[in-house]
Amino acid sequence: VLTKSKIKVFKRPGWNDTVDTTSFPVKNSGIRTYVNTVFKDMDGELLLVANQELCLLDIEKHRPVPLSKVPYPAENFPDAVLSDDFEKIMFPDSGYSDVYEQVIRSSNLDMLHHLNNTEYVKFALNVFPEKFLLEHEIDEIEVHYKAESKENQTLRILRKDVGKTVYITYFPKYHSAVDITDTRNGHDD
């Protein structure tokens, strides 16, 4: 189960671009493993990198399983491309604006019948109008998955802007942070 994701964007791929993607474990820690994913264009230029924290869950008991109990790599990992440790994101306590509500549908679910993690990122990006996304670049996205969402549940998506970071929270129980760069004016705002 994916518990945290950090994605750093260097260059947005273009429509119909072919992208080479590689994922590999970089570190284990008890019940957690950390996996890096690298996205490059066909010239080998780095587009984005991701670091993800995952935990192994027993499907029937729905409890964490130590990695030592399964045949999973335990040593000789490749060097991490993104080794940023996950820290608790200090979300503002108040001042959020309601953006929209999203009902979770069957097409949003993963194979465990919970909201697919990519859907949280899509929901976060939906707080921005298309014009804004065309005029700005996303530098980094970090998502901490706090609990599971299921079919027919309604998530409230809220937003708070602090400098160039946009805090997005989902009720109930989810958080993500998106860092934005203004490229329209050729400088960061």
CSV table of C-alpha atoms in Angstrom, one decimal:
chain,number,residue,atom,x,y,z
A,1,VAL,CA,0.0,0.0,0.0
A,2,LEU,CA,1.3,3.4,-1.0
A,3,THR,CA,1.5,5.7,2.1
A,4,LYS,CA,3.5,8.7,0.8
A,5,SER,CA,4.6,10.1,-2.6
A,6,LYS,CA,6.9,12.9,-3.4
A,7,ILE,CA,7.2,13.9,-7.1
A,8,LYS,CA,9.7,16.5,-8.4
A,9,VAL,CA,9.0,17.8,-11.8
A,10,PHE,CA,11.9,19.1,-14.0
A,11,LYS,CA,10.2,19.3,-17.4
A,12,ARG,CA,6.7,18.5,-18.3
A,13,PRO,CA,6.5,15.9,-21.1
A,14,GLY,CA,4.6,16.9,-24.3
A,15,TRP,CA,1.5,15.3,-25.6
A,16,ASN,CA,2.5,12.1,-27.5
A,17,ASP,CA,6.0,12.2,-26.2
A,18,THR,CA,7.5,8.7,-25.5
A,19,VAL,CA,8.7,8.5,-21.9
A,20,ASP,CA,11.1,5.9,-20.4
A,21,THR,CA,10.1,5.0,-16.9
A,22,THR,CA,12.1,2.9,-14.4
A,23,SER,CA,11.2,2.0,-10.8
A,24,PHE,CA,13.4,0.4,-8.2
A,25,PRO,CA,13.6,0.0,-4.4
A,26,VAL,CA,16.2,2.1,-2.7
A,27,LYS,CA,15.8,1.4,1.1
A,28,ASN,CA,13.8,-0.8,3.5
A,29,SER,CA,12.9,0.1,7.1
A,30,GLY,CA,10.9,-2.5,9.1
A,31,ILE,CA,7.4,-2.6,7.5
A,32,ARG,CA,8.3,0.2,4.9
A,33,THR,CA,10.1,0.2,1.6
A,34,TYR,CA,11.1,3.2,-0.4
A,35,VAL,CA,10.9,3.1,-4.2
A,36,ASN,CA,12.2,5.7,-6.7
A,37,THR,CA,10.7,6.1,-10.1
A,38,VAL,CA,12.6,8.0,-12.8
A,39,PHE,CA,10.9,9.4,-16.0
A,40,LYS,CA,13.2,10.4,-18.9
A,41,ASP,CA,12.5,11.5,-22.5
A,42,MET,CA,14.0,9.5,-25.3
A,43,ASP,CA,17.1,11.7,-25.3
A,44,GLY,CA,17.7,10.7,-21.7
A,45,GLU,CA,16.7,14.1,-20.3
A,46,LEU,CA,15.2,13.8,-16.8
A,47,LEU,CA,11.5,14.8,-16.7
A,48,LEU,CA,10.6,13.9,-13.2
A,49,VAL,CA,11.5,11.7,-10.3
A,50,ALA,CA,9.4,10.3,-7.5
A,51,ASN,CA,10.1,8.8,-4.1
A,52,GLN,CA,7.4,6.6,-2.6
A,53,GLU,CA,6.9,5.0,0.7
A,54,LEU,CA,5.0,1.7,0.7
A,55,CYS,CA,3.9,-0.7,3.3
A,56,LEU,CA,3.0,-4.3,2.8
A,57,LEU,CA,-0.5,-5.2,4.1
A,58,ASP,CA,-2.0,-8.6,4.7
A,59,ILE,CA,-5.1,-8.5,2.4
A,60,GLU,CA,-7.2,-10.6,4.7
A,61,LYS,CA,-6.2,-9.2,8.1
A,62,HIS,CA,-5.6,-5.7,6.8
A,63,ARG,CA,-2.5,-5.4,9.0
A,64,PRO,CA,1.1,-4.4,8.1
A,65,VAL,CA,3.5,-7.3,7.4
A,66,PRO,CA,7.2,-6.9,8.0
A,67,LEU,CA,9.2,-7.0,4.8
A,68,SER,CA,11.4,-9.7,6.3
A,69,LYS,CA,8.4,-12.1,6.1
A,70,VAL,CA,8.2,-12.0,2.3
A,71,PRO,CA,10.7,-12.5,-0.5
A,72,TYR,CA,11.6,-8.9,-1.1
A,73,PRO,CA,15.0,-7.3,-1.9
A,74,ALA,CA,16.8,-6.5,1.4
A,75,GLU,CA,20.2,-5.3,0.2
A,76,ASN,CA,22.3,-4.1,-2.7
A,77,PHE,CA,19.9,-1.4,-3.7
A,78,PRO,CA,20.8,1.0,-6.5
A,79,ASP,CA,21.6,4.6,-5.5
A,80,ALA,CA,18.6,6.7,-4.8
A,81,VAL,CA,17.8,9.4,-7.4
A,82,LEU,CA,15.4,11.1,-4.9
A,83,SER,CA,16.4,10.4,-1.4
A,84,ASP,CA,14.4,13.2,0.3
A,85,ASP,CA,13.1,11.8,3.6
A,86,PHE,CA,9.4,12.3,4.2
A,87,GLU,CA,8.7,14.7,7.0
A,88,LYS,CA,5.4,15.6,8.5
A,89,ILE,CA,3.9,18.3,6.3
A,90,MET,CA,2.9,21.2,8.6
A,91,PHE,CA,-0.5,22.0,7.1
A,92,PRO,CA,-2.2,25.3,8.2
A,93,ASP,CA,-4.9,24.7,10.7
A,94,SER,CA,-7.4,27.0,9.1
A,95,GLY,CA,-8.2,29.4,6.3
A,96,TYR,CA,-9.0,26.8,3.6
A,97,SER,CA,-11.5,27.4,0.9
A,98,ASP,CA,-14.0,24.8,-0.3
A,99,VAL,CA,-13.2,24.1,-4.0
A,100,TYR,CA,-15.5,21.1,-4.8
A,101,GLU,CA,-16.9,17.8,-3.7
A,102,GLN,CA,-16.0,14.5,-5.5
A,103,VAL,CA,-18.1,11.3,-5.2
A,104,ILE,CA,-15.8,8.3,-5.6
A,105,ARG,CA,-17.0,6.0,-8.4
A,106,SER,CA,-16.1,2.5,-9.4
A,107,SER,CA,-13.7,3.8,-12.1
A,108,ASN,CA,-11.7,5.6,-9.3
A,109,LEU,CA,-11.0,2.3,-7.4
A,110,ASP,CA,-7.8,0.2,-7.3
A,111,MET,CA,-7.7,-3.6,-7.1
A,112,LEU,CA,-8.2,-3.5,-3.4
A,113,HIS,CA,-11.5,-1.6,-3.9
A,114,HIS,CA,-10.2,1.7,-2.4
A,115,LEU,CA,-9.6,5.0,-4.1
A,116,ASN,CA,-6.6,4.6,-6.4
A,117,ASN,CA,-3.7,6.8,-5.2
A,118,THR,CA,-3.4,8.5,-8.6
A,119,GLU,CA,-6.9,9.8,-8.2
A,120,TYR,CA,-5.8,11.9,-5.2
A,121,VAL,CA,-3.3,13.6,-7.4
A,122,LYS,CA,-5.9,14.2,-10.1
A,123,PHE,CA,-8.3,15.6,-7.5
A,124,ALA,CA,-5.6,17.9,-6.2
A,125,LEU,CA,-4.8,19.2,-9.8
A,126,ASN,CA,-8.5,19.8,-10.3
A,127,VAL,CA,-8.3,22.8,-7.8
A,128,PHE,CA,-6.5,24.7,-10.6
A,129,PRO,CA,-8.2,26.1,-13.7
A,130,GLU,CA,-6.8,24.9,-17.0
A,131,LYS,CA,-5.5,28.4,-17.8
A,132,PHE,CA,-3.5,28.4,-14.5
A,133,LEU,CA,-1.9,25.0,-15.3
A,134,LEU,CA,-1.0,26.2,-18.8
A,135,GLU,CA,0.7,29.3,-17.4
A,136,HIS,CA,2.5,27.7,-14.4
A,137,GLU,CA,4.7,24.7,-13.8
A,138,ILE,CA,4.3,22.4,-10.9
A,139,ASP,CA,7.7,21.9,-9.2
A,140,GLU,CA,6.7,19.3,-6.6
A,141,ILE,CA,3.8,17.3,-5.4
A,142,GLU,CA,3.8,15.6,-2.1
A,143,VAL,CA,0.9,13.4,-0.9
A,144,HIS,CA,0.5,11.7,2.5
A,145,TYR,CA,-2.2,9.1,2.3
A,146,LYS,CA,-3.9,9.0,5.7
A,147,ALA,CA,-6.8,6.6,5.3
A,148,GLU,CA,-8.7,4.7,2.7
A,149,SER,CA,-11.6,6.1,0.7
A,150,LYS,CA,-14.2,3.8,-0.8
A,151,GLU,CA,-16.9,3.8,-3.5
A,152,ASN,CA,-19.8,6.3,-3.1
A,153,GLN,CA,-17.9,8.2,-0.4
A,154,THR,CA,-17.9,12.0,-1.0
A,155,LEU,CA,-14.6,13.8,-0.5
A,156,ARG,CA,-14.6,17.6,0.1
A,157,ILE,CA,-11.5,19.1,-1.5
A,158,LEU,CA,-10.2,22.3,0.1
A,159,ARG,CA,-7.3,24.6,-0.8
A,160,LYS,CA,-5.1,27.2,0.9
A,161,ASP,CA,-2.4,29.2,-0.8
A,162,VAL,CA,0.7,30.1,1.2
A,163,GLY,CA,3.4,31.7,-0.9
A,164,LYS,CA,4.1,29.4,-3.9
A,165,THR,CA,2.8,26.3,-2.0
A,166,VAL,CA,-0.8,25.3,-2.4
A,167,TYR,CA,-2.1,23.1,0.5
A,168,ILE,CA,-4.9,20.8,-0.5
A,169,THR,CA,-6.8,18.7,2.0
A,170,TYR,CA,-9.5,16.2,1.5
A,171,PHE,CA,-12.1,15.5,4.1
A,172,PRO,CA,-12.1,13.1,5.4
A,173,LYS,CA,-8.4,12.5,6.4
A,174,TYR,CA,-6.1,13.3,3.4
A,175,HIS,CA,-3.4,15.8,2.7
A,176,SER,CA,-1.3,16.9,-0.2
A,177,ALA,CA,0.9,19.9,-0.9
A,178,VAL,CA,1.7,21.2,-4.4
A,179,ASP,CA,4.5,23.7,-5.1
A,180,ILE,CA,3.9,25.9,-8.1
A,181,THR,CA,6.2,28.0,-10.2
A,182,ASP,CA,4.9,30.9,-12.4
A,183,THR,CA,6.4,30.5,-15.8
A,184,ARG,CA,4.2,33.0,-17.5
A,185,ASN,CA,6.4,35.9,-16.3
A,186,GLY,CA,9.6,33.9,-16.5
A,187,HIS,CA,10.1,33.9,-12.7
A,188,ASP,CA,8.9,32.3,-9.6
A,189,ASP,CA,6.0,33.9,-7.7
